[in-house]
Short mmCIF file of C-alpha atoms and ligand atoms in Angstrom, two decimals:
data_model
loop_
_atom_site.label_atom_id
_atom_site.label_comp_id
_atom_site.label_asym_id
_atom_site.label_seq_id
_atom_site.Cartn_x
_atom_site.Cartn_y
_atom_site.Cartn_z
CA MET A 1 -4.02 28.88 22.11
CA THR A 2 -2.50 26.49 19.72
CA ILE A 3 -4.53 23.52 18.71
CA GLY A 4 -3.34 20.06 17.66
CA VAL A 5 -5.97 17.62 16.38
CA LEU A 6 -5.85 13.77 16.47
CA VAL A 7 -7.82 11.97 13.73
CA SER A 8 -8.17 8.26 12.76
CA GLY A 9 -10.88 8.44 9.95
CA THR A 10 -12.40 11.00 7.34
CA GLY A 11 -11.87 14.12 9.30
CA THR A 12 -15.09 15.88 8.78
CA ASN A 13 -14.87 17.29 12.55
CA LEU A 14 -11.28 18.41 11.61
CA GLN A 15 -12.76 20.15 8.72
CA ALA A 16 -15.27 21.98 10.84
CA LEU A 17 -12.62 23.07 13.36
CA LEU A 18 -10.41 24.61 10.20
CA ASP A 19 -13.83 26.14 8.67
CA ALA A 20 -14.55 27.80 11.95
CA GLY A 21 -11.19 29.47 11.70
CA LEU A 22 -9.75 27.91 14.93
CA PRO A 23 -5.90 28.13 15.36
CA VAL A 24 -5.20 24.42 14.40
CA ARG A 25 -1.44 24.14 13.88
CA ALA A 26 -0.68 20.36 13.82
CA VAL A 27 -2.59 16.97 12.99
CA ALA A 28 -1.49 13.74 13.96
CA SER A 29 -3.01 10.16 13.41
CA ASN A 30 -2.72 6.68 14.62
CA ARG A 31 -2.96 5.57 10.95
CA ARG A 32 -0.71 6.66 8.15
CA ASP A 33 -3.53 6.28 5.54
CA ALA A 34 -6.25 8.16 7.52
CA PRO A 35 -8.07 10.33 4.90
CA ALA A 36 -8.23 13.15 7.33
CA LEU A 37 -4.53 13.89 6.78
CA GLU A 38 -5.27 14.80 3.21
CA ARG A 39 -7.29 17.70 4.35
CA VAL A 40 -4.34 19.53 5.67
CA PRO A 41 -1.57 19.84 3.02
CA HIS A 42 -0.86 23.19 4.57
CA LEU A 43 -0.11 21.91 8.07
CA PRO A 44 2.54 19.93 9.75
CA THR A 45 1.15 16.13 9.85
CA ALA A 46 2.58 13.04 11.45
CA ALA A 47 1.34 9.35 11.86
CA PHE A 48 2.35 7.33 14.76
CA GLU A 49 1.37 3.68 14.11
CA LEU A 50 1.34 1.42 17.18
CA ASP A 51 3.40 -1.45 15.09
CA ASP A 52 6.31 1.16 14.99
CA TYR A 53 6.63 1.38 18.69
CA GLY A 54 7.24 -1.14 21.77
CA SER A 55 4.23 -0.31 23.56
CA ARG A 56 1.13 1.95 23.51
CA ALA A 57 2.71 4.40 26.12
CA GLU A 58 5.93 4.72 23.93
CA ARG A 59 3.92 5.71 20.98
CA ASP A 60 1.80 8.11 23.05
CA ALA A 61 4.95 9.74 24.53
CA ALA A 62 6.19 10.04 21.00
CA MET A 63 3.11 11.64 19.80
CA ALA A 64 2.84 14.24 22.89
CA ALA A 65 6.47 15.17 22.19
CA TRP A 66 5.74 15.83 18.53
CA LEU A 67 2.60 18.06 19.32
CA GLU A 68 4.66 19.82 21.99
CA ALA A 69 7.55 20.48 19.29
CA GLN A 70 4.76 22.05 16.98
CA GLY A 71 3.85 24.30 20.12
CA VAL A 72 0.38 22.68 20.61
CA GLU A 73 -1.24 23.75 24.03
CA LEU A 74 -4.78 22.33 23.35
CA VAL A 75 -5.38 18.86 21.87
CA VAL A 76 -8.82 17.91 20.14
CA LEU A 77 -9.72 14.41 19.40
CA ALA A 78 -11.74 14.56 16.31
CA GLY A 79 -12.76 11.03 15.39
CA TYR A 80 -9.43 9.68 17.14
CA MET A 81 -10.21 6.00 17.77
CA HIS A 82 -7.51 4.89 20.29
CA ILE A 83 -7.58 5.18 24.08
CA LEU A 84 -4.83 7.71 25.15
CA THR A 85 -2.56 6.46 27.90
CA PRO A 86 -1.49 8.49 30.91
CA ALA A 87 1.83 8.82 28.93
CA PHE A 88 0.04 11.29 26.78
CA LEU A 89 -2.55 12.76 29.16
CA GLU A 90 0.15 13.91 31.65
CA ARG A 91 1.63 16.01 29.13
CA PHE A 92 -1.68 18.09 28.37
CA PRO A 93 -3.48 17.86 31.79
CA GLU A 94 -7.12 18.82 31.33
CA ARG A 95 -6.17 20.27 27.91
CA VAL A 96 -7.68 17.01 25.73
CA LEU A 97 -10.94 17.46 24.33
CA ASN A 98 -13.02 14.70 22.78
CA VAL A 99 -16.32 14.50 20.42
CA HIS A 100 -18.43 11.43 20.95
CA PRO A 101 -21.55 10.40 18.99
CA SER A 102 -23.85 9.77 22.16
CA LEU A 103 -25.29 11.20 25.14
CA LEU A 104 -22.31 10.20 27.45
CA PRO A 105 -22.27 8.39 29.94
CA ASP A 106 -24.58 6.35 27.87
CA PHE A 107 -22.86 4.34 24.96
CA PRO A 108 -19.21 4.99 25.19
CA GLY A 109 -16.85 3.14 22.76
CA ALA A 110 -15.90 2.63 19.26
CA HIS A 111 -19.48 1.53 18.04
CA ALA A 112 -21.77 3.99 19.80
CA VAL A 113 -24.14 4.77 16.86
CA ALA A 114 -24.73 1.08 16.19
CA ASP A 115 -24.86 0.35 19.76
CA GLN A 116 -27.71 2.84 20.11
CA LEU A 117 -29.83 1.64 17.33
CA ALA A 118 -29.34 -1.96 18.66
CA ALA A 119 -30.72 -0.68 22.16
CA GLY A 120 -33.68 1.13 20.45
CA VAL A 121 -33.11 4.49 22.09
CA ALA A 122 -35.49 7.42 20.99
CA GLN A 123 -32.73 9.88 21.57
CA SER A 124 -29.04 9.88 20.34
CA GLY A 125 -26.71 12.95 20.73
CA VAL A 126 -23.31 14.30 20.82
CA THR A 127 -21.14 14.83 23.63
CA VAL A 128 -17.95 17.19 23.91
CA HIS A 129 -16.01 16.47 26.89
CA ILE A 130 -12.66 16.80 28.54
CA VAL A 131 -10.33 13.54 28.37
CA ASP A 132 -9.47 11.68 31.33
CA ASP A 133 -8.02 8.15 31.60
CA GLY A 134 -11.39 6.26 31.19
CA VAL A 135 -13.21 5.29 28.11
CA ASP A 136 -15.15 8.38 26.81
CA THR A 137 -15.24 9.70 30.38
CA GLY A 138 -14.29 12.95 31.88
CA PRO A 139 -16.22 16.38 32.48
CA ILE A 140 -18.74 17.29 29.87
CA VAL A 141 -18.21 20.67 28.11
CA LEU A 142 -21.24 20.67 25.68
CA GLN A 143 -23.94 17.99 24.88
CA GLU A 144 -26.97 18.12 22.48
CA ARG A 145 -29.62 15.68 21.69
CA VAL A 146 -30.39 14.08 18.27
CA PRO A 147 -33.53 12.51 17.71
CA VAL A 148 -33.70 8.85 16.39
CA LEU A 149 -35.98 8.66 13.36
CA ASP A 150 -38.05 5.70 12.18
CA GLY A 151 -36.09 3.86 9.65
CA ASP A 152 -32.72 5.20 10.60
CA THR A 153 -29.62 3.22 9.83
CA VAL A 154 -26.19 3.64 11.27
CA GLU A 155 -25.38 5.77 8.30
CA THR A 156 -28.36 8.01 8.40
CA LEU A 157 -28.32 8.60 12.07
CA HIS A 158 -24.57 9.09 11.92
CA ALA A 159 -24.81 11.72 9.41
CA ARG A 160 -27.34 13.78 11.45
CA ILE A 161 -25.07 13.20 14.31
CA LYS A 162 -22.25 14.54 12.61
CA ASP A 163 -24.04 17.57 11.47
CA VAL A 164 -24.59 18.61 15.09
CA GLU A 165 -20.90 17.67 15.99
CA HIS A 166 -19.60 20.04 13.27
CA ARG A 167 -21.44 22.72 15.21
CA LEU A 168 -20.83 21.78 18.78
CA LEU A 169 -17.09 20.72 18.58
CA PRO A 170 -15.88 24.21 17.40
CA ALA A 171 -18.29 25.76 19.85
CA ALA A 172 -16.77 23.76 22.62
CA VAL A 173 -13.17 24.69 21.67
CA GLU A 174 -14.18 28.37 21.42
CA GLU A 175 -15.53 28.31 24.90
CA LEU A 176 -12.17 26.64 26.39
CA LEU A 177 -10.11 29.03 24.52
CA CYS A 178 -12.09 32.05 25.83
CA ALA A 179 -11.94 30.45 29.31
CA ARG A 180 -8.16 30.51 29.46
C1 GAR B 219 -17.35 11.30 14.67
O1 GAR B 219 -18.58 10.99 14.80
C2 GAR B 219 -16.89 11.25 16.13
O2 GAR B 219 -17.89 11.63 17.08
C3 GAR B 219 -16.52 9.41 16.43
O3 GAR B 219 -15.82 9.24 15.26
C4 GAR B 219 -16.56 10.04 14.09
C5 GAR B 219 -15.37 10.63 13.24
O4 GAR B 219 -15.70 11.39 12.00
N1 GAR B 219 -15.73 9.47 17.58
C6 GAR B 219 -15.85 8.32 18.25
O5 GAR B 219 -16.77 7.47 18.03
C7 GAR B 219 -14.90 8.35 19.60
N2 GAR B 219 -15.16 7.50 20.40
P1 GAR B 219 -14.91 12.30 11.21
O6 GAR B 219 -13.44 11.48 11.00
O7 GAR B 219 -15.51 12.59 10.04
O8 GAR B 219 -14.66 13.52 12.12
#
């Protein structure tokens, strides 16, 4: 199964997928300047900025069409920070996977690590799940706890969470590929 990855940031999770030898064939972003895109000079890449389209649905339809044209069958959100509309999800039914830095359903959203520290939780974690049309909802594929340590900052906690993500995300993708 051919994989397309969506990114918005630094792309360390994209790197983990590549390092695991998974069949990543195309990478797209909502940001032309996403550093993650620089990790894949050997692959087709494209940026779909909201400002270039009349609506979010139009942008998502264009992004889905581009991924399909690259032969993508499974989409992995690796630090992709926009909500996907039905215009995208309908093209890849139950074939979009997301990695999130908390024990979902707790702490969805774009600031999960800071939110967990502010709430004073003892346990953070990583969740890999199938994407539906909610915000960080959908069936969980894999989940693992990450303890919060005394003196943790957003940076130190997020770094330890990412270490787990880099193992859990490729494992979840492999599980899905084997199941299909
Ligand atoms: C990761 O920690 C990922 O879980 C998070 O963004 C980071 C991206 O890092 N995603 C979300 O918060 C989605 N709600 P990366 O660009 O280095 O892979």
